[in-house]
Every structure is written in structure tokens, then in C-alpha cells.
JSON list of C-alpha atoms in Angstrom, two decimals:
[
{"chain": "A", "resi": 21, "resn": "ALA", "atom": "CA", "xyz": [57.92, 52.76, 134.85]},
{"chain": "A", "resi": 22, "resn": "GLN", "atom": "CA", "xyz": [55.72, 51.00, 137.32]},
{"chain": "A", "resi": 23, "resn": "THR", "atom": "CA", "xyz": [54.20, 47.89, 135.76]},
{"chain": "A", "resi": 24, "resn": "VAL", "atom": "CA", "xyz": [52.21, 44.89, 136.85]},
{"chain": "A", "resi": 25, "resn": "THR", "atom": "CA", "xyz": [51.92, 41.88, 134.55]},
{"chain": "A", "resi": 26, "resn": "GLN", "atom": "CA", "xyz": [49.30, 39.19, 134.75]},
{"chain": "A", "resi": 27, "resn": "SER", "atom": "CA", "xyz": [50.17, 36.77, 131.97]},
{"chain": "A", "resi": 28, "resn": "GLN", "atom": "CA", "xyz": [47.03, 34.64, 132.23]},
{"chain": "A", "resi": 29, "resn": "PRO", "atom": "CA", "xyz": [43.99, 36.47, 130.82]},
{"chain": "A", "resi": 30, "resn": "GLU", "atom": "CA", "xyz": [41.77, 33.48, 131.64]},
{"chain": "A", "resi": 31, "resn": "MET", "atom": "CA", "xyz": [42.01, 30.50, 133.93]},
{"chain": "A", "resi": 32, "resn": "SER", "atom": "CA", "xyz": [39.66, 27.71, 134.90]},
{"chain": "A", "resi": 33, "resn": "VAL", "atom": "CA", "xyz": [39.55, 25.34, 137.83]},
{"chain": "A", "resi": 34, "resn": "GLN", "atom": "CA", "xyz": [37.40, 22.42, 138.86]},
{"chain": "A", "resi": 35, "resn": "GLU", "atom": "CA", "xyz": [35.36, 22.98, 141.98]},
{"chain": "A", "resi": 36, "resn": "ALA", "atom": "CA", "xyz": [37.27, 21.86, 145.11]},
{"chain": "A", "resi": 37, "resn": "GLU", "atom": "CA", "xyz": [40.59, 21.94, 143.27]},
{"chain": "A", "resi": 38, "resn": "THR", "atom": "CA", "xyz": [43.48, 24.39, 143.66]},
{"chain": "A", "resi": 39, "resn": "VAL", "atom": "CA", "xyz": [44.45, 27.09, 141.20]},
{"chain": "A", "resi": 40, "resn": "THR", "atom": "CA", "xyz": [47.33, 29.56, 141.10]},
{"chain": "A", "resi": 41, "resn": "LEU", "atom": "CA", "xyz": [47.13, 32.97, 139.44]},
{"chain": "A", "resi": 42, "resn": "SER", "atom": "CA", "xyz": [50.39, 34.59, 138.40]},
{"chain": "A", "resi": 43, "resn": "CYS", "atom": "CA", "xyz": [51.56, 38.14, 138.83]},
{"chain": "A", "resi": 44, "resn": "THR", "atom": "CA", "xyz": [54.89, 39.85, 138.29]},
{"chain": "A", "resi": 45, "resn": "TYR", "atom": "CA", "xyz": [55.71, 43.47, 138.91]},
{"chain": "A", "resi": 46, "resn": "ASP", "atom": "CA", "xyz": [58.49, 45.86, 138.21]},
{"chain": "A", "resi": 47, "resn": "THR", "atom": "CA", "xyz": [59.70, 48.42, 140.68]},
{"chain": "A", "resi": 48, "resn": "SER", "atom": "CA", "xyz": [63.02, 49.78, 141.82]},
{"chain": "A", "resi": 49, "resn": "GLU", "atom": "CA", "xyz": [61.62, 50.57, 145.25]},
{"chain": "A", "resi": 50, "resn": "SER", "atom": "CA", "xyz": [62.39, 48.39, 148.25]},
{"chain": "A", "resi": 51, "resn": "ASP", "atom": "CA", "xyz": [59.41, 49.39, 150.37]},
{"chain": "A", "resi": 52, "resn": "TYR", "atom": "CA", "xyz": [56.08, 48.46, 148.83]},
{"chain": "A", "resi": 53, "resn": "TYR", "atom": "CA", "xyz": [52.81, 46.60, 149.34]},
{"chain": "A", "resi": 54, "resn": "LEU", "atom": "CA", "xyz": [51.15, 44.00, 147.15]},
{"chain": "A", "resi": 55, "resn": "PHE", "atom": "CA", "xyz": [47.46, 43.24, 146.81]},
{"chain": "A", "resi": 56, "resn": "TRP", "atom": "CA", "xyz": [45.06, 40.87, 145.14]},
{"chain": "A", "resi": 57, "resn": "TYR", "atom": "CA", "xyz": [41.59, 42.21, 144.41]},
{"chain": "A", "resi": 58, "resn": "LYS", "atom": "CA", "xyz": [38.56, 40.20, 143.31]},
{"chain": "A", "resi": 59, "resn": "GLN", "atom": "CA", "xyz": [35.81, 41.56, 141.06]},
{"chain": "A", "resi": 60, "resn": "PRO", "atom": "CA", "xyz": [32.81, 39.20, 140.86]},
{"chain": "A", "resi": 61, "resn": "PRO", "atom": "CA", "xyz": [30.52, 39.58, 137.84]},
{"chain": "A", "resi": 62, "resn": "SER", "atom": "CA", "xyz": [28.49, 42.79, 138.14]},
{"chain": "A", "resi": 63, "resn": "ARG", "atom": "CA", "xyz": [29.70, 43.36, 141.68]},
{"chain": "A", "resi": 64, "resn": "GLN", "atom": "CA", "xyz": [32.21, 45.66, 143.23]},
{"chain": "A", "resi": 65, "resn": "MET", "atom": "CA", "xyz": [35.87, 44.96, 143.63]},
{"chain": "A", "resi": 66, "resn": "ILE", "atom": "CA", "xyz": [37.01, 43.76, 147.04]},
{"chain": "A", "resi": 67, "resn": "LEU", "atom": "CA", "xyz": [40.38, 43.11, 148.60]},
{"chain": "A", "resi": 68, "resn": "VAL", "atom": "CA", "xyz": [41.30, 39.43, 148.88]},
{"chain": "A", "resi": 69, "resn": "ILE", "atom": "CA", "xyz": [44.74, 39.54, 150.40]},
{"chain": "A", "resi": 70, "resn": "ARG", "atom": "CA", "xyz": [47.72, 41.84, 150.91]},
{"chain": "A", "resi": 71, "resn": "GLN", "atom": "CA", "xyz": [51.43, 41.44, 151.52]},
{"chain": "A", "resi": 72, "resn": "GLU", "atom": "CA", "xyz": [54.02, 43.84, 152.86]},
{"chain": "A", "resi": 73, "resn": "ALA", "atom": "CA", "xyz": [57.27, 43.50, 150.93]},
{"chain": "A", "resi": 74, "resn": "TYR", "atom": "CA", "xyz": [59.38, 43.62, 154.08]},
{"chain": "A", "resi": 75, "resn": "LYS", "atom": "CA", "xyz": [57.66, 40.53, 155.45]},
{"chain": "A", "resi": 76, "resn": "GLN", "atom": "CA", "xyz": [59.19, 37.25, 154.38]},
{"chain": "A", "resi": 77, "resn": "GLN", "atom": "CA", "xyz": [56.26, 35.18, 155.50]},
{"chain": "A", "resi": 78, "resn": "ASN", "atom": "CA", "xyz": [53.61, 34.66, 152.85]},
{"chain": "A", "resi": 79, "resn": "ALA", "atom": "CA", "xyz": [50.20, 36.09, 153.66]},
{"chain": "A", "resi": 80, "resn": "THR", "atom": "CA", "xyz": [47.25, 33.75, 154.13]},
{"chain": "A", "resi": 81, "resn": "GLU", "atom": "CA", "xyz": [43.52, 34.44, 154.36]},
{"chain": "A", "resi": 82, "resn": "ASN", "atom": "CA", "xyz": [41.51, 31.25, 154.78]},
{"chain": "A", "resi": 83, "resn": "ARG", "atom": "CA", "xyz": [41.60, 29.47, 151.39]},
{"chain": "A", "resi": 84, "resn": "PHE", "atom": "CA", "xyz": [43.66, 32.23, 149.79]},
{"chain": "A", "resi": 85, "resn": "SER", "atom": "CA", "xyz": [47.42, 32.40, 150.09]},
{"chain": "A", "resi": 86, "resn": "VAL", "atom": "CA", "xyz": [50.24, 34.06, 148.22]},
{"chain": "A", "resi": 87, "resn": "ASN", "atom": "CA", "xyz": [53.66, 32.97, 147.07]},
{"chain": "A", "resi": 88, "resn": "PHE", "atom": "CA", "xyz": [55.78, 36.10, 147.34]},
{"chain": "A", "resi": 89, "resn": "GLN", "atom": "CA", "xyz": [59.20, 35.86, 145.68]},
{"chain": "A", "resi": 90, "resn": "LYS", "atom": "CA", "xyz": [60.79, 39.25, 146.23]},
{"chain": "A", "resi": 91, "resn": "ALA", "atom": "CA", "xyz": [63.95, 38.66, 144.24]},
{"chain": "A", "resi": 92, "resn": "ALA", "atom": "CA", "xyz": [61.94, 37.44, 141.27]},
{"chain": "A", "resi": 93, "resn": "LYS", "atom": "CA", "xyz": [59.33, 40.20, 141.76]},
{"chain": "A", "resi": 94, "resn": "SER", "atom": "CA", "xyz": [56.61, 37.59, 141.68]},
{"chain": "A", "resi": 95, "resn": "PHE", "atom": "CA", "xyz": [53.38, 37.56, 143.67]},
{"chain": "A", "resi": 96, "resn": "SER", "atom": "CA", "xyz": [51.09, 34.65, 142.83]},
{"chain": "A", "resi": 97, "resn": "LEU", "atom": "CA", "xyz": [47.71, 33.91, 144.38]},
{"chain": "A", "resi": 98, "resn": "LYS", "atom": "CA", "xyz": [46.75, 30.36, 145.31]},
{"chain": "A", "resi": 99, "resn": "ILE", "atom": "CA", "xyz": [43.10, 29.49, 145.83]},
{"chain": "A", "resi": 100, "resn": "SER", "atom": "CA", "xyz": [42.55, 26.17, 147.58]},
{"chain": "A", "resi": 101, "resn": "ASP", "atom": "CA", "xyz": [39.34, 24.16, 147.61]},
{"chain": "A", "resi": 102, "resn": "SER", "atom": "CA", "xyz": [37.87, 26.38, 144.88]},
{"chain": "A", "resi": 103, "resn": "GLN", "atom": "CA", "xyz": [34.21, 27.30, 145.21]},
{"chain": "A", "resi": 104, "resn": "LEU", "atom": "CA", "xyz": [31.69, 28.54, 142.67]},
{"chain": "A", "resi": 105, "resn": "GLY", "atom": "CA", "xyz": [31.73, 31.91, 144.40]},
{"chain": "A", "resi": 106, "resn": "ASP", "atom": "CA", "xyz": [35.41, 32.29, 143.57]},
{"chain": "A", "resi": 107, "resn": "ALA", "atom": "CA", "xyz": [34.53, 32.89, 139.93]},
{"chain": "A", "resi": 108, "resn": "ALA", "atom": "CA", "xyz": [35.58, 36.47, 139.23]},
{"chain": "A", "resi": 109, "resn": "MET", "atom": "CA", "xyz": [38.15, 38.73, 137.66]},
{"chain": "A", "resi": 110, "resn": "TYR", "atom": "CA", "xyz": [41.26, 38.92, 139.82]},
{"chain": "A", "resi": 111, "resn": "PHE", "atom": "CA", "xyz": [43.58, 41.91, 139.77]},
{"chain": "A", "resi": 112, "resn": "CYS", "atom": "CA", "xyz": [47.06, 42.09, 141.16]},
{"chain": "A", "resi": 113, "resn": "ALA", "atom": "CA", "xyz": [48.18, 45.51, 142.37]},
{"chain": "A", "resi": 114, "resn": "TYR", "atom": "CA", "xyz": [50.94, 47.23, 144.25]},
{"chain": "A", "resi": 115, "resn": "ARG", "atom": "CA", "xyz": [51.73, 50.48, 145.92]},
{"chain": "A", "resi": 116, "resn": "THR", "atom": "CA", "xyz": [55.13, 51.83, 146.92]},
{"chain": "A", "resi": 117, "resn": "ARG", "atom": "CA", "xyz": [55.97, 54.23, 149.68]},
{"chain": "A", "resi": 118, "resn": "ASN", "atom": "CA", "xyz": [57.21, 56.72, 147.12]},
{"chain": "A", "resi": 119, "resn": "THR", "atom": "CA", "xyz": [54.09, 56.56, 144.97]},
{"chain": "A", "resi": 120, "resn": "GLY", "atom": "CA", "xyz": [52.09, 57.40, 148.05]},
{"chain": "A", "resi": 121, "resn": "ASN", "atom": "CA", "xyz": [48.45, 56.67, 147.53]},
{"chain": "A", "resi": 122, "resn": "GLN", "atom": "CA", "xyz": [48.61, 55.60, 143.91]},
{"chain": "A", "resi": 123, "resn": "PHE", "atom": "CA", "xyz": [48.03, 51.93, 143.14]},
{"chain": "A", "resi": 124, "resn": "TYR", "atom": "CA", "xyz": [49.21, 50.13, 140.01]},
{"chain": "A", "resi": 125, "resn": "PHE", "atom": "CA", "xyz": [47.00, 47.36, 138.70]},
{"chain": "A", "resi": 126, "resn": "GLY", "atom": "CA", "xyz": [47.55, 44.47, 136.33]},
{"chain": "A", "resi": 127, "resn": "THR", "atom": "CA", "xyz": [45.26, 43.64, 133.43]},
{"chain": "A", "resi": 128, "resn": "GLY", "atom": "CA", "xyz": [43.39, 40.97, 135.34]},
{"chain": "A", "resi": 129, "resn": "THR", "atom": "CA", "xyz": [42.79, 37.22, 135.18]},
{"chain": "A", "resi": 130, "resn": "SER", "atom": "CA", "xyz": [39.28, 35.92, 134.63]},
{"chain": "A", "resi": 131, "resn": "LEU", "atom": "CA", "xyz": [38.74, 32.80, 136.73]},
{"chain": "A", "resi": 132, "resn": "THR", "atom": "CA", "xyz": [36.03, 30.28, 135.86]},
{"chain": "A", "resi": 133, "resn": "VAL", "atom": "CA", "xyz": [35.06, 27.61, 138.36]},
{"chain": "A", "resi": 134, "resn": "ILE", "atom": "CA", "xyz": [33.68, 24.44, 136.80]},
{"chain": "A", "resi": 135, "resn": "PRO", "atom": "CA", "xyz": [31.11, 22.55, 138.87]},
{"chain": "B", "resi": 3, "resn": "ASP", "atom": "CA", "xyz": [31.86, 48.72, 156.48]},
{"chain": "B", "resi": 4, "resn": "VAL", "atom": "CA", "xyz": [33.21, 51.22, 154.05]},
{"chain": "B", "resi": 5, "resn": "LYS", "atom": "CA", "xyz": [30.70, 52.22, 151.46]},
{"chain": "B", "resi": 6, "resn": "VAL", "atom": "CA", "xyz": [31.59, 53.80, 148.15]},
{"chain": "B", "resi": 7, "resn": "THR", "atom": "CA", "xyz": [28.51, 54.65, 146.14]},
{"chain": "B", "resi": 8, "resn": "GLN", "atom": "CA", "xyz": [28.44, 55.53, 142.47]},
{"chain": "B", "resi": 9, "resn": "SER", "atom": "CA", "xyz": [25.27, 57.30, 141.45]},
{"chain": "B", "resi": 10, "resn": "SER", "atom": "CA", "xyz": [24.53, 55.24, 138.34]},
{"chain": "B", "resi": 11, "resn": "ARG", "atom": "CA", "xyz": [25.21, 51.63, 137.40]},
{"chain": "B", "resi": 12, "resn": "TYR", "atom": "CA", "xyz": [24.41, 52.19, 133.73]},
{"chain": "B", "resi": 13, "resn": "LEU", "atom": "CA", "xyz": [24.43, 55.37, 131.71]},
{"chain": "B", "resi": 14, "resn": "VAL", "atom": "CA", "xyz": [23.78, 56.02, 128.03]},
{"chain": "B", "resi": 15, "resn": "LYS", "atom": "CA", "xyz": [24.79, 59.36, 126.56]},
{"chain": "B", "resi": 16, "resn": "ARG", "atom": "CA", "xyz": [25.21, 60.90, 123.14]},
{"chain": "B", "resi": 17, "resn": "THR", "atom": "CA", "xyz": [28.39, 62.15, 121.56]},
{"chain": "B", "resi": 18, "resn": "GLY", "atom": "CA", "xyz": [29.11, 65.72, 122.60]},
{"chain": "B", "resi": 19, "resn": "GLU", "atom": "CA", "xyz": [27.07, 65.63, 125.79]},
{"chain": "B", "resi": 20, "resn": "LYS", "atom": "CA", "xyz": [28.55, 66.75, 129.09]},
{"chain": "B", "resi": 21, "resn": "VAL", "atom": "CA", "xyz": [28.52, 63.81, 131.47]},
{"chain": "B", "resi": 22, "resn": "PHE", "atom": "CA", "xyz": [28.82, 63.76, 135.25]},
{"chain": "B", "resi": 23, "resn": "LEU", "atom": "CA", "xyz": [29.73, 60.63, 137.17]},
{"chain": "B", "resi": 24, "resn": "GLU", "atom": "CA", "xyz": [29.25, 60.98, 140.89]},
{"chain": "B", "resi": 25, "resn": "CYS", "atom": "CA", "xyz": [30.92, 59.08, 143.71]},
{"chain": "B", "resi": 26, "resn": "VAL", "atom": "CA", "xyz": [30.31, 59.35, 147.44]},
{"chain": "B", "resi": 27, "resn": "GLN", "atom": "CA", "xyz": [32.14, 57.60, 150.28]},
{"chain": "B", "resi": 28, "resn": "ASP", "atom": "CA", "xyz": [31.04, 57.42, 153.87]},
{"chain": "B", "resi": 29, "resn": "MET", "atom": "CA", "xyz": [34.27, 56.65, 155.71]},
{"chain": "B", "resi": 30, "resn": "ASP", "atom": "CA", "xyz": [35.84, 60.10, 155.85]},
{"chain": "B", "resi": 31, "resn": "HIS", "atom": "CA", "xyz": [38.65, 59.00, 153.53]},
{"chain": "B", "resi": 32, "resn": "GLU", "atom": "CA", "xyz": [41.05, 61.64, 152.36]},
{"chain": "B", "resi": 33, "resn": "ASN", "atom": "CA", "xyz": [41.94, 59.97, 149.05]},
{"chain": "B", "resi": 34, "resn": "MET", "atom": "CA", "xyz": [39.58, 59.34, 146.18]},
{"chain": "B", "resi": 35, "resn": "PHE", "atom": "CA", "xyz": [40.24, 57.93, 142.73]},
{"chain": "B", "resi": 36, "resn": "TRP", "atom": "CA", "xyz": [38.64, 57.51, 139.33]},
{"chain": "B", "resi": 37, "resn": "TYR", "atom": "CA", "xyz": [39.65, 54.57, 137.14]},
{"chain": "B", "resi": 38, "resn": "ARG", "atom": "CA", "xyz": [38.62, 53.40, 133.76]},
{"chain": "B", "resi": 39, "resn": "GLN", "atom": "CA", "xyz": [38.35, 49.63, 133.23]},
{"chain": "B", "resi": 40, "resn": "ASP", "atom": "CA", "xyz": [38.58, 48.14, 129.74]},
{"chain": "B", "resi": 41, "resn": "PRO", "atom": "CA", "xyz": [39.00, 44.47, 128.73]},
{"chain": "B", "resi": 42, "resn": "GLY", "atom": "CA", "xyz": [42.65, 43.54, 128.37]},
{"chain": "B", "resi": 43, "resn": "LEU", "atom": "CA", "xyz": [43.81, 46.90, 129.76]},
{"chain": "B", "resi": 44, "resn": "GLY", "atom": "CA", "xyz": [42.92, 46.46, 133.41]},
{"chain": "B", "resi": 45, "resn": "LEU", "atom": "CA", "xyz": [42.38, 49.56, 135.54]},
{"chain": "B", "resi": 46, "resn": "ARG", "atom": "CA", "xyz": [43.85, 52.82, 134.38]},
{"chain": "B", "resi": 47, "resn": "LEU", "atom": "CA", "xyz": [43.94, 55.81, 136.68]},
{"chain": "B", "resi": 48, "resn": "ILE", "atom": "CA", "xyz": [42.24, 58.92, 135.33]},
{"chain": "B", "resi": 49, "resn": "TYR", "atom": "CA", "xyz": [42.48, 61.33, 138.26]},
{"chain": "B", "resi": 50, "resn": "PHE", "atom": "CA", "xyz": [42.85, 61.21, 142.00]},
{"chain": "B", "resi": 51, "resn": "SER", "atom": "CA", "xyz": [42.39, 63.60, 144.87]},
{"chain": "B", "resi": 52, "resn": "TYR", "atom": "CA", "xyz": [44.03, 63.61, 148.28]},
{"chain": "B", "resi": 53, "resn": "ASP", "atom": "CA", "xyz": [42.08, 66.50, 149.73]},
{"chain": "B", "resi": 54, "resn": "VAL", "atom": "CA", "xyz": [39.15, 68.79, 149.09]},
{"chain": "B", "resi": 55, "resn": "LYS", "atom": "CA", "xyz": [39.73, 70.94, 146.00]},
{"chain": "B", "resi": 56, "resn": "MET", "atom": "CA", "xyz": [42.98, 69.09, 145.30]},
{"chain": "B", "resi": 57, "resn": "LYS", "atom": "CA", "xyz": [43.45, 66.87, 142.27]},
{"chain": "B", "resi": 58, "resn": "GLU", "atom": "CA", "xyz": [46.22, 65.06, 140.51]},
{"chain": "B", "resi": 59, "resn": "LYS", "atom": "CA", "xyz": [46.32, 63.67, 136.99]},
{"chain": "B", "resi": 60, "resn": "GLY", "atom": "CA", "xyz": [46.62, 59.96, 136.59]},
{"chain": "B", "resi": 61, "resn": "ASP", "atom": "CA", "xyz": [47.76, 58.04, 133.54]},
{"chain": "B", "resi": 62, "resn": "ILE", "atom": "CA", "xyz": [44.91, 58.95, 131.16]},
{"chain": "B", "resi": 63, "resn": "PRO", "atom": "CA", "xyz": [43.45, 62.37, 132.11]},
{"chain": "B", "resi": 64, "resn": "GLU", "atom": "CA", "xyz": [42.80, 63.58, 128.56]},
{"chain": "B", "resi": 65, "resn": "GLY", "atom": "CA", "xyz": [39.13, 64.30, 127.93]},
{"chain": "B", "resi": 66, "resn": "TYR", "atom": "CA", "xyz": [38.25, 64.22, 131.62]},
{"chain": "B", "resi": 67, "resn": "SER", "atom": "CA", "xyz": [38.12, 66.61, 134.54]},
{"chain": "B", "resi": 68, "resn": "VAL", "atom": "CA", "xyz": [37.21, 66.17, 138.18]},
{"chain": "B", "resi": 69, "resn": "SER", "atom": "CA", "xyz": [35.70, 68.09, 141.04]},
{"chain": "B", "resi": 70, "resn": "ARG", "atom": "CA", "xyz": [36.01, 67.62, 144.75]},
{"chain": "B", "resi": 71, "resn": "GLU", "atom": "CA", "xyz": [34.12, 70.30, 146.62]},
{"chain": "B", "resi": 72, "resn": "LYS", "atom": "CA", "xyz": [33.38, 68.15, 149.66]},
{"chain": "B", "resi": 73, "resn": "LYS", "atom": "CA", "xyz": [35.48, 65.46, 151.26]},
{"chain": "B", "resi": 74, "resn": "GLU", "atom": "CA", "xyz": [32.98, 62.69, 150.69]},
{"chain": "B", "resi": 75, "resn": "ARG", "atom": "CA", "xyz": [32.21, 63.43, 147.04]},
{"chain": "B", "resi": 76, "resn": "PHE", "atom": "CA", "xyz": [34.37, 63.10, 143.96]},
{"chain": "B", "resi": 77, "resn": "SER", "atom": "CA", "xyz": [32.92, 63.79, 140.53]},
{"chain": "B", "resi": 78, "resn": "LEU", "atom": "CA", "xyz": [34.27, 62.79, 137.15]},
{"chain": "B", "resi": 79, "resn": "ILE", "atom": "CA", "xyz": [33.30, 65.04, 134.26]},
{"chain": "B", "resi": 80, "resn": "LEU", "atom": "CA", "xyz": [33.39, 64.30, 130.58]},
{"chain": "B", "resi": 81, "resn": "GLU", "atom": "CA", "xyz": [33.20, 67.75, 129.03]},
{"chain": "B", "resi": 82, "resn": "SER", "atom": "CA", "xyz": [32.20, 66.47, 125.58]},
{"chain": "B", "resi": 83, "resn": "ALA", "atom": "CA", "xyz": [31.62, 62.74, 125.55]},
{"chain": "B", "resi": 84, "resn": "SER", "atom": "CA", "xyz": [33.08, 60.73, 122.69]},
{"chain": "B", "resi": 85, "resn": "THR", "atom": "CA", "xyz": [32.50, 57.13, 121.64]},
{"chain": "B", "resi": 86, "resn": "ASN", "atom": "CA", "xyz": [36.00, 56.14, 122.76]},
{"chain": "B", "resi": 87, "resn": "GLN", "atom": "CA", "xyz": [34.99, 57.01, 126.30]},
{"chain": "B", "resi": 88, "resn": "THR", "atom": "CA", "xyz": [32.53, 54.13, 126.35]},
{"chain": "B", "resi": 89, "resn": "SER", "atom": "CA", "xyz": [33.81, 52.08, 129.28]},
{"chain": "B", "resi": 90, "resn": "MET", "atom": "CA", "xyz": [33.36, 50.95, 132.86]},
{"chain": "B", "resi": 91, "resn": "TYR", "atom": "CA", "xyz": [34.28, 53.66, 135.37]},
{"chain": "B", "resi": 92, "resn": "LEU", "atom": "CA", "xyz": [35.29, 52.75, 138.88]},
{"chain": "B", "resi": 93, "resn": "CYS", "atom": "CA", "xyz": [35.54, 55.06, 141.85]},
{"chain": "B", "resi": 94, "resn": "ALA", "atom": "CA", "xyz": [37.67, 54.20, 144.88]},
{"chain": "B", "resi": 95, "resn": "SER", "atom": "CA", "xyz": [38.65, 55.76, 148.18]},
{"chain": "B", "resi": 96, "resn": "SER", "atom": "CA", "xyz": [41.39, 55.14, 150.70]},
{"chain": "B", "resi": 97, "resn": "PRO", "atom": "CA", "xyz": [42.41, 56.52, 154.08]},
{"chain": "B", "resi": 98, "resn": "LEU", "atom": "CA", "xyz": [45.40, 58.73, 154.64]},
{"chain": "B", "resi": 99, "resn": "VAL", "atom": "CA", "xyz": [47.47, 56.16, 156.47]},
{"chain": "B", "resi": 100, "resn": "THR", "atom": "CA", "xyz": [50.77, 54.60, 155.70]},
{"chain": "B", "resi": 101, "resn": "GLY", "atom": "CA", "xyz": [51.57, 50.96, 155.55]},
{"chain": "B", "resi": 102, "resn": "GLY", "atom": "CA", "xyz": [49.41, 48.00, 154.77]},
{"chain": "B", "resi": 103, "resn": "LYS", "atom": "CA", "xyz": [46.21, 49.65, 156.01]},
{"chain": "B", "resi": 104, "resn": "ASN", "atom": "CA", "xyz": [46.24, 52.00, 153.06]},
{"chain": "B", "resi": 105, "resn": "ILE", "atom": "CA", "xyz": [43.98, 49.95, 150.83]},
{"chain": "B", "resi": 106, "resn": "GLN", "atom": "CA", "xyz": [41.47, 51.07, 148.26]},
{"chain": "B", "resi": 107, "resn": "TYR", "atom": "CA", "xyz": [37.73, 50.52, 148.57]},
{"chain": "B", "resi": 108, "resn": "PHE", "atom": "CA", "xyz": [35.75, 50.44, 145.37]},
{"chain": "B", "resi": 109, "resn": "GLY", "atom": "CA", "xyz": [32.30, 51.39, 144.21]},
{"chain": "B", "resi": 110, "resn": "ALA", "atom": "CA", "xyz": [30.20, 49.06, 142.05]},
{"chain": "B", "resi": 111, "resn": "GLY", "atom": "CA", "xyz": [31.12, 50.89, 138.87]},
{"chain": "B", "resi": 112, "resn": "THR", "atom": "CA", "xyz": [29.27, 52.87, 136.21]},
{"chain": "B", "resi": 113, "resn": "ARG", "atom": "CA", "xyz": [29.03, 51.37, 132.76]},
{"chain": "B", "resi": 114, "resn": "LEU", "atom": "CA", "xyz": [28.91, 54.30, 130.36]},
{"chain": "B", "resi": 115, "resn": "SER", "atom": "CA", "xyz": [27.90, 53.96, 126.74]},
{"chain": "B", "resi": 116, "resn": "VAL", "atom": "CA", "xyz": [28.42, 56.91, 124.43]},
{"chain": "B", "resi": 117, "resn": "LEU", "atom": "CA", "xyz": [26.45, 56.65, 121.21]}
]
């Protein structure tokens, strides 16, 4: 079964601080892609960052970076210099070559940013 | 920018009613998806379509059907709405490409309440 686990239903961070959201996944495939999506309150879900499993280098997008540990099947998201606009629900997801277009999502982590 | 538009943000229906949720995308994407989002359960795939008139069941298709008569439009149908179908429904689309560019773009969601 394809599963994605986000063990932190809720997290909070002080503005300007750094926070890490955890994600683990389970797949027997070797070729897959990992994603973090952000869903702000009452707004649509947008892609934050993505990682190809064959790439060893961790992806970075401005203040967002990932820690991809392939052997451990772990894909955490680090948000540096947190801003009020980072407050949202964050979903980890993956897609394998064999599942084609189907994505598998975790249950989400609700991030609160404290001013 | 990719735009995925869901026809209603909020919808209130009565038990037993036939309900149509409409989704339109403007980027000529081949793939379209319907998810259901519930607290603590994340996103669960109801149905997806990879071409006009084609559809595939997702993880929770029971009680739902879909229609894709045109490439840009994907409709979710609740034949006889029940209270346990009260939820947030998300539509997404993605291009028919392989690799990391195959990402999903989401609509703003329809919050359906069945009374």
C-alpha cells in the first residue's frame, strides 16, 4: 500500500524562527517524486517544493528547503525565517512512475505562526 | 498561470438530492482529479480522468460518479446526497508529462453541507 505519514497534526513557530515539518512515506518503488503543498486558510492549495528521488541534493526554494533521506523514506520541510503568511495546512505527497498520475497525500500539518 | 475553477465555494443541499460539482481548468491538462478533504484524513482521491470520457476510480468512489465530456471540464456527481458526504471537495488538474513537471494544480475547493 502506498502511504504517507505526517505525524504532527499541529505545529507552531515564532515569527522569524525556523520550523521543520515531518513526513515519512512507504513505497517499494525506486523512481518517485515528492512534494510539499501549502493550503492557506480559505485559499487554494499551491505547490511549495518538489524533490526527485534520484537526486541526492536537497531541493531549496527561497526560505523553504527539504531534508530528503531516501533510505529512511523521510522527507521533511524546513521553513526558515517564518512569516505570518506561512500559516497554513501543509501536505506532503508523492507520486511514483508506476502510479502514473496519481498522487498520495498525507493527513496534513497545521502550522501556526506566532507574531 | 494555471487556473482551476470550481463553480461553487459553498453549497448546502438536502439528503437525497442529486448534486453536481463542476470544475474547469484552462491549461489544456489531460488529467483531472476529484478529492475529498476531511480533518485528520487528509486528501482522499474519489475519481480521476486522464482523457475525455475516461475515468478511473480512486480510493473512495462509493456514492459518487463523474463526467468528463470536454477536456477542460470534470464534474463530480452525488446521485443521492447523504449527510456523510458533507465535506470539502477539491478539484485538481495536471499535464500529461513525466518527471517532476507532472504536478497537480488545485481549485479553491467546494465546501458541501448535506442536511
